[in-house]
Coordinates of C-alpha atoms in Angstrom, one line a residue:
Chain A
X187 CA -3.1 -29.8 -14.1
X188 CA -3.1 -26.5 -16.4
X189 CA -0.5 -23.8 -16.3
X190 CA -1.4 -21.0 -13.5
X191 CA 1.5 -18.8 -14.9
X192 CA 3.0 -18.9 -17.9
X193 CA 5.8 -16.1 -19.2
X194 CA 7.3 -16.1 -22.4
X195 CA 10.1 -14.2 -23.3
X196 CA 9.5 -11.0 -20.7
X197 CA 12.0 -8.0 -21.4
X198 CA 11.8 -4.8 -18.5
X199 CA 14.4 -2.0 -18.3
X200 CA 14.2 0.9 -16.1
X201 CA 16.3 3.7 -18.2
X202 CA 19.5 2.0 -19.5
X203 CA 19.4 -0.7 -17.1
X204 CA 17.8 -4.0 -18.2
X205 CA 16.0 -5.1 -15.4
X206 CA 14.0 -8.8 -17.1
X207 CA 16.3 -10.0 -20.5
X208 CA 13.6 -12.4 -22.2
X209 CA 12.4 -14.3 -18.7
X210 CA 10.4 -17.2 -19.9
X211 CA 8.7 -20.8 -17.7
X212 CA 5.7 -21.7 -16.8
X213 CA 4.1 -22.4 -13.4
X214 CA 1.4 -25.6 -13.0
X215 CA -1.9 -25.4 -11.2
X216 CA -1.4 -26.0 -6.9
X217 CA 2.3 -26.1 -7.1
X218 CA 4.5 -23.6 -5.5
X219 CA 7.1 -21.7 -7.3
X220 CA 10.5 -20.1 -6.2
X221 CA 12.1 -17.2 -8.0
X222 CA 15.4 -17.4 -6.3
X223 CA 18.0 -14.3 -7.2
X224 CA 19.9 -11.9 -4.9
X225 CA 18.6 -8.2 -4.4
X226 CA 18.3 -6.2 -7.4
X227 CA 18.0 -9.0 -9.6
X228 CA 14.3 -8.3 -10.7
X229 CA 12.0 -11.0 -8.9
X230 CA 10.1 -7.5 -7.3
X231 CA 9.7 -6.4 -10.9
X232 CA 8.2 -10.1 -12.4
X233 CA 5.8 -9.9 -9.6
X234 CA 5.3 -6.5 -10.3
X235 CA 4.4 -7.2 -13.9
X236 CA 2.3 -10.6 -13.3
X237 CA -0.1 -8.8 -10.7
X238 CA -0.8 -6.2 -13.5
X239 CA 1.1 -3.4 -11.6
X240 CA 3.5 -2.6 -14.3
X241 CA 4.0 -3.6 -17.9
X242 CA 6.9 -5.8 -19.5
X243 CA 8.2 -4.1 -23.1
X244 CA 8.6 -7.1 -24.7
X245 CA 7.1 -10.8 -24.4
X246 CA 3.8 -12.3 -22.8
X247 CA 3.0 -13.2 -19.2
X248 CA -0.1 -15.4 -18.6
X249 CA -1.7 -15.4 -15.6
X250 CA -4.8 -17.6 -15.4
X251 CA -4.5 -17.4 -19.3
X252 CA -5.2 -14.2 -19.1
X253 CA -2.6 -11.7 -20.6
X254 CA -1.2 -9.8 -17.2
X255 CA -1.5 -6.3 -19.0
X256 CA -5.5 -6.7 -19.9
X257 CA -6.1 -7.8 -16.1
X258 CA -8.9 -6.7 -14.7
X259 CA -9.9 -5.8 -10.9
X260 CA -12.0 -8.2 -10.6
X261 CA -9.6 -11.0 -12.3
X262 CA -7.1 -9.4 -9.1
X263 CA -9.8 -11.0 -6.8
X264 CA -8.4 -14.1 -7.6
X265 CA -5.1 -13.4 -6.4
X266 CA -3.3 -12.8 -3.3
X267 CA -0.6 -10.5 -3.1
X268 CA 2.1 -10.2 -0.6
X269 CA 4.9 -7.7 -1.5
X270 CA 7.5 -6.6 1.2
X271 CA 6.0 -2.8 0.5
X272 CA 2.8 -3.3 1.0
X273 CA 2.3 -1.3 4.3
X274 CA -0.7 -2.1 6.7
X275 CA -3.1 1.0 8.3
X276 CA -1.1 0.9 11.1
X277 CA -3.6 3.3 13.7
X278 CA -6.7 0.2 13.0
X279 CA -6.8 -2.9 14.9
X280 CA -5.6 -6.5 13.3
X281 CA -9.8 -7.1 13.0
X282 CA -10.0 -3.7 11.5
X283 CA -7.1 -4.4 9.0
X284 CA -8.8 -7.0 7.6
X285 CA -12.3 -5.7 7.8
X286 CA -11.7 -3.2 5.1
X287 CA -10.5 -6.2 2.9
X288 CA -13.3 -8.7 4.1
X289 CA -15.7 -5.3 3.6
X290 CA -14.3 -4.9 -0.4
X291 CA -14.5 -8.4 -0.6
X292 CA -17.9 -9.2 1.1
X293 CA -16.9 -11.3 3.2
X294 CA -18.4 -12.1 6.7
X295 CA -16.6 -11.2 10.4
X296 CA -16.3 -14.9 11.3
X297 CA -13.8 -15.6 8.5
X298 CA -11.2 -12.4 9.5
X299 CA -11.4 -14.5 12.9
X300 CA -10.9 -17.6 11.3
X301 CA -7.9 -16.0 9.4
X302 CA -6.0 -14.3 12.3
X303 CA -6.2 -17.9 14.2
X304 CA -4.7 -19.7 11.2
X305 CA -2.0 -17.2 11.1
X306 CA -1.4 -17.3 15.0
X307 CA -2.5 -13.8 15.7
X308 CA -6.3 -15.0 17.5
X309 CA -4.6 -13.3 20.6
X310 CA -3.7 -9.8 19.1
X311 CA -7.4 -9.2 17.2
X312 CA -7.5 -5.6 18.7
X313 CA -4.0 -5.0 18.8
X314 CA -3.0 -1.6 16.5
X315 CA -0.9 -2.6 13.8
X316 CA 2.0 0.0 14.7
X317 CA 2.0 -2.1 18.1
X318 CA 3.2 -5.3 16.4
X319 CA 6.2 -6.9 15.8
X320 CA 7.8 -7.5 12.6
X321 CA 7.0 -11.0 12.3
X322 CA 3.3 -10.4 13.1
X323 CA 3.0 -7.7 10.6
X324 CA 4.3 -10.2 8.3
X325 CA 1.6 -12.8 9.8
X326 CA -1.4 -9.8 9.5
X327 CA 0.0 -9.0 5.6
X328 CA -0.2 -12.7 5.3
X329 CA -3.8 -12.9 6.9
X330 CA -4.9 -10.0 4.4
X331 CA -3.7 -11.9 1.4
X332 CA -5.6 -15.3 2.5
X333 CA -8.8 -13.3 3.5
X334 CA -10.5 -13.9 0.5
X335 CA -9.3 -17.7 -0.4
X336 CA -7.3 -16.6 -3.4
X337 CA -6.7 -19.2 -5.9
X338 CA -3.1 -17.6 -6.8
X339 CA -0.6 -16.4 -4.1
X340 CA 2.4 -14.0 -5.0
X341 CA 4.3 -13.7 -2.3
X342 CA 7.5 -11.2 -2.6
X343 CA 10.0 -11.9 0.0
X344 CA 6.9 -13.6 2.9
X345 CA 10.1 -14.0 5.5
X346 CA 12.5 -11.8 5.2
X347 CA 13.8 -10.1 7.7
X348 CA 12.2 -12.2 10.1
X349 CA 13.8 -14.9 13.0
X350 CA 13.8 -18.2 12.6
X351 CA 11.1 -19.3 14.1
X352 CA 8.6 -17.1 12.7
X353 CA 9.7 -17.5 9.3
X354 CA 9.3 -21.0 9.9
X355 CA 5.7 -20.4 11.3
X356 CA 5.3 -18.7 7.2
X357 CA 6.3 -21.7 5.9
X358 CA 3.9 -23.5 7.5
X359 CA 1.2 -21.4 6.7
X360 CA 2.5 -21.2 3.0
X361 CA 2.3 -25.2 2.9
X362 CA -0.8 -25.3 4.1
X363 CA -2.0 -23.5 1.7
X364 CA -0.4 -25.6 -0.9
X365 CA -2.4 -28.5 0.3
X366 CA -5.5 -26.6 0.0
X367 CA -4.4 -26.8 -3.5
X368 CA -3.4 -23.1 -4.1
X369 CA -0.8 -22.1 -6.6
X370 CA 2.1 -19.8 -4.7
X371 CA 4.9 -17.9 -6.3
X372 CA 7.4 -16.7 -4.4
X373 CA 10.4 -14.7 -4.3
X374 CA 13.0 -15.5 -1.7
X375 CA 16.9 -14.8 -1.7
X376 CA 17.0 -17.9 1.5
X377 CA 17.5 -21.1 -0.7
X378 CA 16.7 -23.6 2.4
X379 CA 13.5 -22.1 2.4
X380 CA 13.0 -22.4 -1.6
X381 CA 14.3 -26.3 -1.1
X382 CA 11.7 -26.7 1.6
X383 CA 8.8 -24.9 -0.1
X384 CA 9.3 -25.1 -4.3
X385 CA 8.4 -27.9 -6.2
X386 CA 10.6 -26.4 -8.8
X387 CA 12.3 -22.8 -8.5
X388 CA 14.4 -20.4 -11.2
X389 CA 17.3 -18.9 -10.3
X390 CA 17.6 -15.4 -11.6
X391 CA 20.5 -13.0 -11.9
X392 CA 20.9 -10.1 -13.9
X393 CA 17.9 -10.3 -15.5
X394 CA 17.9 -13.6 -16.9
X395 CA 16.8 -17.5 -15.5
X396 CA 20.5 -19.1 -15.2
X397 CA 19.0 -22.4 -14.3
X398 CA 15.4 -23.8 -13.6
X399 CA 13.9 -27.0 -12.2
X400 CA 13.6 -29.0 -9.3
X401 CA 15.5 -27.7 -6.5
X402 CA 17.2 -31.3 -5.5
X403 CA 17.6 -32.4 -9.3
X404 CA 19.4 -29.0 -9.8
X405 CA 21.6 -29.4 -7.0
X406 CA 22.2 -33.5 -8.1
X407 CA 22.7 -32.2 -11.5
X408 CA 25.7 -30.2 -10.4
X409 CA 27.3 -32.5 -8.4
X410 CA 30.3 -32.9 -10.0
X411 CA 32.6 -34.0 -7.2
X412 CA 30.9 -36.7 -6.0
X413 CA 32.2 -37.4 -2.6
X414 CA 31.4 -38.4 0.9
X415 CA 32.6 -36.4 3.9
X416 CA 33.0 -38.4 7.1
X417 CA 33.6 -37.2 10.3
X418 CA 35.8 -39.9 12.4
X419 CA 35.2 -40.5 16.3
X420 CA 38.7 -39.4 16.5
X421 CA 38.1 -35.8 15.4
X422 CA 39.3 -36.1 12.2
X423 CA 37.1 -35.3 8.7
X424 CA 37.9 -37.2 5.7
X425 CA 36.7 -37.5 2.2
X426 CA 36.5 -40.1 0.2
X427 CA 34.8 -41.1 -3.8
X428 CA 31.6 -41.7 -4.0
X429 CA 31.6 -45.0 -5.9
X430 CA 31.8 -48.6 -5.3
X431 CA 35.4 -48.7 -4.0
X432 CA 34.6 -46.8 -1.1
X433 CA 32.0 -49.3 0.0
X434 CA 34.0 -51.0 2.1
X435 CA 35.8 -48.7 3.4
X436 CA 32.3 -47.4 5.0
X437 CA 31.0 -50.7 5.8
X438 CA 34.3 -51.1 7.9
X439 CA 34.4 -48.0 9.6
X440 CA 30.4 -48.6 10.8
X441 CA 31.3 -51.9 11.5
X442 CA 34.5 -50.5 13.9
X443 CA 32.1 -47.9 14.8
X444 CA 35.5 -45.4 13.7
X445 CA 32.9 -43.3 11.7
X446 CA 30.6 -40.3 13.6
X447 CA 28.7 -39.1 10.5
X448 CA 28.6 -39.3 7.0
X449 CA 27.4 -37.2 4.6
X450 CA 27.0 -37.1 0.7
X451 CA 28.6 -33.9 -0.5
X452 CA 25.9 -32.6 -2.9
X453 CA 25.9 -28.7 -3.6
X454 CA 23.4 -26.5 -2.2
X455 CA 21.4 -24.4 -4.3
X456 CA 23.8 -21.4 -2.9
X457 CA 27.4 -23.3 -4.1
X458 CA 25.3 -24.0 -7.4
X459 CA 24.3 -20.0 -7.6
X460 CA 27.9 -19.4 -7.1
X461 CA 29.6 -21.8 -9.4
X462 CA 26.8 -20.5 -12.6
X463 CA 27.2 -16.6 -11.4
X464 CA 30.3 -16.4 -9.1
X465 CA 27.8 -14.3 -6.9
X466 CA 26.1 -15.3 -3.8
X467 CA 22.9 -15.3 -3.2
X468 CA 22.0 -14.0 0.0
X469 CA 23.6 -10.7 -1.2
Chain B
X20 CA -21.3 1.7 -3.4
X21 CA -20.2 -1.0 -1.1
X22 CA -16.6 -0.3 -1.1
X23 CA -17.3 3.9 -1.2
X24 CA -18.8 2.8 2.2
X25 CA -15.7 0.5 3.3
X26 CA -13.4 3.2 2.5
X27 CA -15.7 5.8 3.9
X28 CA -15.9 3.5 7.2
X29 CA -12.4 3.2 7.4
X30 CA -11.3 6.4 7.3
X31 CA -13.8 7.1 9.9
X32 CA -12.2 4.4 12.4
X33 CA -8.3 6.0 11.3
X34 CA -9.0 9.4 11.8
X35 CA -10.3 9.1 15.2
X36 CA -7.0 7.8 16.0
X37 CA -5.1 10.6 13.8
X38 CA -4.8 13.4 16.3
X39 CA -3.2 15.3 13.2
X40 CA -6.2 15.2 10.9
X41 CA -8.4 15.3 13.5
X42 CA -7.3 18.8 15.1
X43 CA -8.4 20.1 12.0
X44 CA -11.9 19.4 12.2
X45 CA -11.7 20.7 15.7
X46 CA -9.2 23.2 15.6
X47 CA -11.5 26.3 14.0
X48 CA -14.8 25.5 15.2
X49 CA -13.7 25.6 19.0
X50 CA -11.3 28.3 18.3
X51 CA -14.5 30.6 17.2
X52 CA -17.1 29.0 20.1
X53 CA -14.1 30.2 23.0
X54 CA -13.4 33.8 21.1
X55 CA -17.0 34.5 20.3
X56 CA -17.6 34.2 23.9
X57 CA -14.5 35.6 25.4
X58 CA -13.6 38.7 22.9
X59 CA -16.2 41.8 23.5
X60 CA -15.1 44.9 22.2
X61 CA -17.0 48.1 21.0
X62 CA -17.6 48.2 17.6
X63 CA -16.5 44.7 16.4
X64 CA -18.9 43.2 13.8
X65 CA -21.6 40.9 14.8
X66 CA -20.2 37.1 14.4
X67 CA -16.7 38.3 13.9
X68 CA -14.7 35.5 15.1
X69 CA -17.5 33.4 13.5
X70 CA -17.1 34.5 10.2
X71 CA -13.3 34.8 10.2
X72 CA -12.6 31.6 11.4
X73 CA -15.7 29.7 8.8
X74 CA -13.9 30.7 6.0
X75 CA -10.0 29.8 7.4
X76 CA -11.6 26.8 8.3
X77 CA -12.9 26.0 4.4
X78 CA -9.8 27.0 3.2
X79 CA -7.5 24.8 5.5
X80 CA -9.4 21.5 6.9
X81 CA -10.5 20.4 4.2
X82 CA -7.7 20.9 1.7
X83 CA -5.0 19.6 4.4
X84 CA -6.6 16.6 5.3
X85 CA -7.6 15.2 2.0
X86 CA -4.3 15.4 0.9
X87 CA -2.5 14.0 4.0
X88 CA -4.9 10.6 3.5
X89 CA -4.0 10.5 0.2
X90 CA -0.3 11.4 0.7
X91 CA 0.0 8.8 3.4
X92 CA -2.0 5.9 1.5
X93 CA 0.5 6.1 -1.4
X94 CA 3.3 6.2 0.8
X95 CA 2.3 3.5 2.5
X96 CA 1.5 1.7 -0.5
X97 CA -2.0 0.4 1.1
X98 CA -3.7 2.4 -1.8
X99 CA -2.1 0.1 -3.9
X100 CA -3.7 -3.0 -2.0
X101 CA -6.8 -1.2 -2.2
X102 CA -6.6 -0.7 -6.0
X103 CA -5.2 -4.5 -6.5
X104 CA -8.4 -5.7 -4.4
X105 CA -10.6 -3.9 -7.1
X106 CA -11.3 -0.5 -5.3
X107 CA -12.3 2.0 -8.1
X108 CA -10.0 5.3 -7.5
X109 CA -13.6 7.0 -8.3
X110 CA -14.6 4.9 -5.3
X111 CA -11.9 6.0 -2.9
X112 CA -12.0 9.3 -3.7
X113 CA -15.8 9.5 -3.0
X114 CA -15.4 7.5 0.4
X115 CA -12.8 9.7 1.5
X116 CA -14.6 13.0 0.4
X117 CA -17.4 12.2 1.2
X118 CA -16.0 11.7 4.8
X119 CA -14.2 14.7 5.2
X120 CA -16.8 16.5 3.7
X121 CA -19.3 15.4 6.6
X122 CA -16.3 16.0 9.2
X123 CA -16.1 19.6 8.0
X124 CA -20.0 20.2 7.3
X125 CA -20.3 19.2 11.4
X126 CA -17.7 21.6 12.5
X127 CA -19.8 24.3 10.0
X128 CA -22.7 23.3 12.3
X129 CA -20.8 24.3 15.3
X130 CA -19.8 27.4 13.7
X131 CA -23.7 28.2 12.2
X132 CA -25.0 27.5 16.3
X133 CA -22.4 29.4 17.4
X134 CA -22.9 32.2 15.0
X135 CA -26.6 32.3 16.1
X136 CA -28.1 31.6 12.1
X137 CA -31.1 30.8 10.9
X138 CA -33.6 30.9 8.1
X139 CA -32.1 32.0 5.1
X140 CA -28.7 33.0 6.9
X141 CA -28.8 29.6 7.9
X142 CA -29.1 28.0 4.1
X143 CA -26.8 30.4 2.6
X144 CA -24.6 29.5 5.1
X145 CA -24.4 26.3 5.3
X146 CA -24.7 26.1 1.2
X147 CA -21.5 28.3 0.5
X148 CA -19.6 26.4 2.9
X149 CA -20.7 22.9 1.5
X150 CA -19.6 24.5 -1.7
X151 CA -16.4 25.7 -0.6
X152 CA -15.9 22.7 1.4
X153 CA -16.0 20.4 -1.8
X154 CA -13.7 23.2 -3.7
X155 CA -10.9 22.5 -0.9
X156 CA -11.0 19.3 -1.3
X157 CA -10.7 19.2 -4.9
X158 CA -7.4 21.1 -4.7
X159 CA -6.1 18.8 -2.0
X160 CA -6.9 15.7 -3.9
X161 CA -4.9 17.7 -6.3
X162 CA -1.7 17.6 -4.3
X163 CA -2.0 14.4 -2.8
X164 CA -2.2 12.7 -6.1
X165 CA 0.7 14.5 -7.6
X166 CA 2.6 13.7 -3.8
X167 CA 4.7 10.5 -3.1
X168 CA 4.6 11.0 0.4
X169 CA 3.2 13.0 3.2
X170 CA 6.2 14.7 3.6
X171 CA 6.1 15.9 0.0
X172 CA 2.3 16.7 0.5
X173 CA 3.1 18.8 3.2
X174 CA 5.5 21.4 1.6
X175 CA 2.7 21.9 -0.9
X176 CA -0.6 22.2 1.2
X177 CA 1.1 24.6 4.0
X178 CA 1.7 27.6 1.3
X179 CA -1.4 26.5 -1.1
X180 CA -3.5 26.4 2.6
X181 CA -2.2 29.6 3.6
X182 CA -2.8 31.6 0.4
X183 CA -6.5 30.6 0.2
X184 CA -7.3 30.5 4.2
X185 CA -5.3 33.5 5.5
X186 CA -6.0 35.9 2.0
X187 CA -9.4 36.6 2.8
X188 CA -7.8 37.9 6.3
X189 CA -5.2 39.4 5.3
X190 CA -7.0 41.4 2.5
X191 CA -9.1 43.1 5.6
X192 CA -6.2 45.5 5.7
X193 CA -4.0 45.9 2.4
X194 CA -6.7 46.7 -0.6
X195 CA -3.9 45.9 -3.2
X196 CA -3.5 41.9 -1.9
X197 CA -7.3 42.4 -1.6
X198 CA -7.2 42.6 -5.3
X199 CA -5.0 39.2 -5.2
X200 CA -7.5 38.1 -2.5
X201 CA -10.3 38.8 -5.0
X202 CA -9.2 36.1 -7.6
X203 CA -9.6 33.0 -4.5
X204 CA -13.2 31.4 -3.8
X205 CA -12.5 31.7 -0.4
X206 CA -12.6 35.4 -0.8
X207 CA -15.8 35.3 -2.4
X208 CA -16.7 33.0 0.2
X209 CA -15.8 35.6 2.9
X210 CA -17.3 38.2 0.9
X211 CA -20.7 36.3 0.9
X212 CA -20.4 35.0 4.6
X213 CA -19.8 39.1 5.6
X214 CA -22.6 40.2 4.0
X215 CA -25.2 37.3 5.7
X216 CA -27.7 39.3 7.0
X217 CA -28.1 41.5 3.7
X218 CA -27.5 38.9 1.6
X219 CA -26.3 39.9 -1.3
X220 CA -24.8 38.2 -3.9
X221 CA -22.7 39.6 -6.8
X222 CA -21.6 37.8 -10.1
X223 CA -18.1 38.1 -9.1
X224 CA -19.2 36.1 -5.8
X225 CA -20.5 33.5 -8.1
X226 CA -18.1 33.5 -11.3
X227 CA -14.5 33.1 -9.2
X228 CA -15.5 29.9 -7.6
X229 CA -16.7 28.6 -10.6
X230 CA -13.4 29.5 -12.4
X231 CA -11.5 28.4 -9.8
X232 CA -14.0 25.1 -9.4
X233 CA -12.8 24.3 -13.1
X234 CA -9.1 25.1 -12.9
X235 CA -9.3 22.7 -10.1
X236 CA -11.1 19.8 -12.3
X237 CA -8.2 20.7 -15.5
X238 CA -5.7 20.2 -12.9
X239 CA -7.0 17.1 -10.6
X240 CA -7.5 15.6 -14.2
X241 CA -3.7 16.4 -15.6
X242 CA -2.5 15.0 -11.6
X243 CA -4.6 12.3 -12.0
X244 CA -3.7 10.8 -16.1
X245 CA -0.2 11.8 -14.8
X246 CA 0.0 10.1 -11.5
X247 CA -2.8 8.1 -11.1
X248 CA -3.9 6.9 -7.9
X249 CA -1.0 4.7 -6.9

């Protein structure tokens, strides 16, 4: 497993404001990686200067091991990119979409068909793009990004904006490209879908990584209250310590079958945003 | 070549569904077919409509259209996907002119059957036209590269269009903005397209469009190391 992404010390202002302040990690071969920050807070921008499309001032960023800045078009080949602006040509068809790219890419007709399918839109092949919903725009962008079996994924924002079942259609799709063995970055403000999806995920704000690792040893790591919330037949919630004493107290109320649910009251990754930053996330 | 004949392919399949490009094409051709045949008055030059409306046409279609696609391919960012999936800007810009130019070259054919040419009428025609064809083109590739969005691209190509489309007309009846009028290729072009059956061909017929062919290249370059293509 070598590094697919690796950025070391990345600085990016835009005028007086400092967009990236010295950004640096590192992202293995076929995992999948969450950039997690609220809007404004420069994951755009790190894609932005990873894909080559702008430059950082200050520090390296690796992709492939080659420098981001120096890459070429046909390096881009190997990547995938998904950014929220991206627009489709909205008069063609879904086939025609992604005919151009399977045209640029020389690709055959079989695989854009094999492509809409996996992305659930084998129904809509000569459906305009303007006539689409949200969600399968998202799928078509997604479609246009996996035409070419890329062997990196960038994927700014993949479902934002969308309901919750499609955006859990995306994550699908996302995973099972994971098991194919592709490397996926993402960006994402939701942090159930970065605990679903990342392997490990940063969380960014103002510019700079605030924390960065696994999204369940993160939120372990800041469990500091260690409690258990119980919810009693009766109605009531109570909490009680996590630790040996309260072991029979649980074993008694199973055993009176007093207790409705139980739950361990680790943070999320949202109360752990908010107790490094004071901010939330989804903002 | 491959992707100059995606791109060209492409905008093929997207303009037959853009009504507003496609009037263009359409707009000055038919316009001189219906008033070649309906307008008969005494002493009105042979081919008038025909030659009025060839060299409105040169100045507008082409000049509009190239810079709406452009305009509207950086505002909706897909001319970034294109140039992220390796597409050489000197590739799009060829499969887009060259598209247009063909659009624009068929509506000349409309306008040369119409016009009743042939032989050497015919050539010189259909050679000053694919010249100033290209010329228009360059100039709107101008102002959709410096544009963000169509909207911007628009505010430019309407007065830019209507100096070098309705001068030529205009100068028919005001010698000092023929003067103006003189300094424009589509002028010359007029000039040239007037004179058809004499043919006749004066330096200044030759040297403004080539002036104004290099003013054009110094300022697609400066638009394009400025802006580039995304």
């Amino acid at each position: 497993m070598g590094k697919a992404i690796e950025i070391k010390e990345i600085c990016k202002s835009f005028g007086e404001k400092k967009v990236l302040d010295g950004i640096s990690f590192s992202v293995e071969n076929g995992e999948i990686f969450g950039l997690l920050g609220p809007s404004g807070a420069g994951k755009t921008t790190l894609i932005r200067i990873l894909t080559g499309q702008l430059k950082g001032e200050r520090g390296e960023a690796l992709v492939n091991g080659i420098n981001s800045s120096e890459l070429t078009g046909r390096e881009c080949r190997q990547f995938g990119i998904m950014m929220d602006d991206f627009g489709l040509y909205e008069r063609l068809s879904c086939f025609d979409n992604l005919k151009v790219f399977a045209g640029i890419y020389g690709i055959g007709k079989s695989r854009i068909y094999e492509v809409l399918e996996a992305v659930g839109l084998g129904n809509s092949v000569k459906k305009a793009a303007s006539e689409l919903s949200k969600g399968m725009s998202s799928r078509l962008r997604l479609a246009r990004v996996l035409l070419h079996n890329p062997d990196i994924l960038f994927l700014d924002e993949p479902t934002s904006g969308l309901d919750p079942a499609t955006a859990e259609e995306i994550q699908g799709l996302i995973l099972a490209e994971k098991a194919k063995g592709r490397t996926i970055f993402l960006t994402t403000h939701n942090m159930a879908e970065a605990e679903k999806l990342c392997e490990n995920i940063a969380l960014l704000d103002e510019g700079k990584i605030v924390e960065y690792g696994n999204p369940q040893e993160i939120c372990r790591r800041y469990n500091h209250r260690k409690m258990l919330k119980i919810h009693l037949k009766s109605g009531e919630d109570m909490e009680i310590s996590h630790d040996e004493k309260s072991a029979e107290i649980v074993a008694k109320m199973l055993k009176d079958g007093t207790a409705e649910t139980i739950h361990t009251s680790e943070p999320t990754l949202e109360t752990v945003f908010m107790t490094i930053t004071g901010k939330e996330l989804a903002k | 070549m491959r992707n100059i004949s995606v791109i060209f392919l492409k905008q093929l399949k997207d303009t037959l569904k853009n009504k507003a490009v496609l009037i263009q094409f359409v707009m000055f051709p038919l316009m001189a077919v219906i008033m070649e045949n309906a307008v008969k008055m005494e002493g009105m030059p042979e081919n008038f409509f025909v030659k009025l409306f060839s060299v409105m046409f040169v100045g507008m279609a082409p000049l509009t259209c190239i810079s709406s696609i452009i305009a509207e391919e950086k505002e909706k960012n897909t001319l970034r996907v294109l140039m992220m999936s390796n597409v050489k800007p000197f590739e799009y810009l060829c499969g887009v002119s060259s598209y247009v130019w063909l659009m624009c070259m068929a509506g000349t054919a409309v306008f040369a059957v119409c016009g009743k040419f042939s032989g050497k009428d015919l050539a010189v025609f259909l050679l000053i036209m694919a010249v100033g064809i290209m010329l228009s083109e360059l100039i709107g590739a101008v102002i959709g590269i410096f544009s963000k969005n169509q909207m911007s691209a628009t505010s430019v190509t309407v007065p830019v269009m209507m100096i070098f489309s309705f001068l030529p007309m205009i100068s028919m009846f005001n010698d000092k903005i023929e003067k103006i009028a003189n300094l424009t290729y589509t002028q010359q072009l007029s000039d040239v397209v007037n004179e058809l059956g004499n043919f006749t061909v004066t330096v200044e017929n030759i040297l403004v469009p080539v002036v104004n062919f290099v003013f054009a290249v110094v300022l697609f370059v400066f638009a394009f190391k400025k802006r580039g293509m995304e």
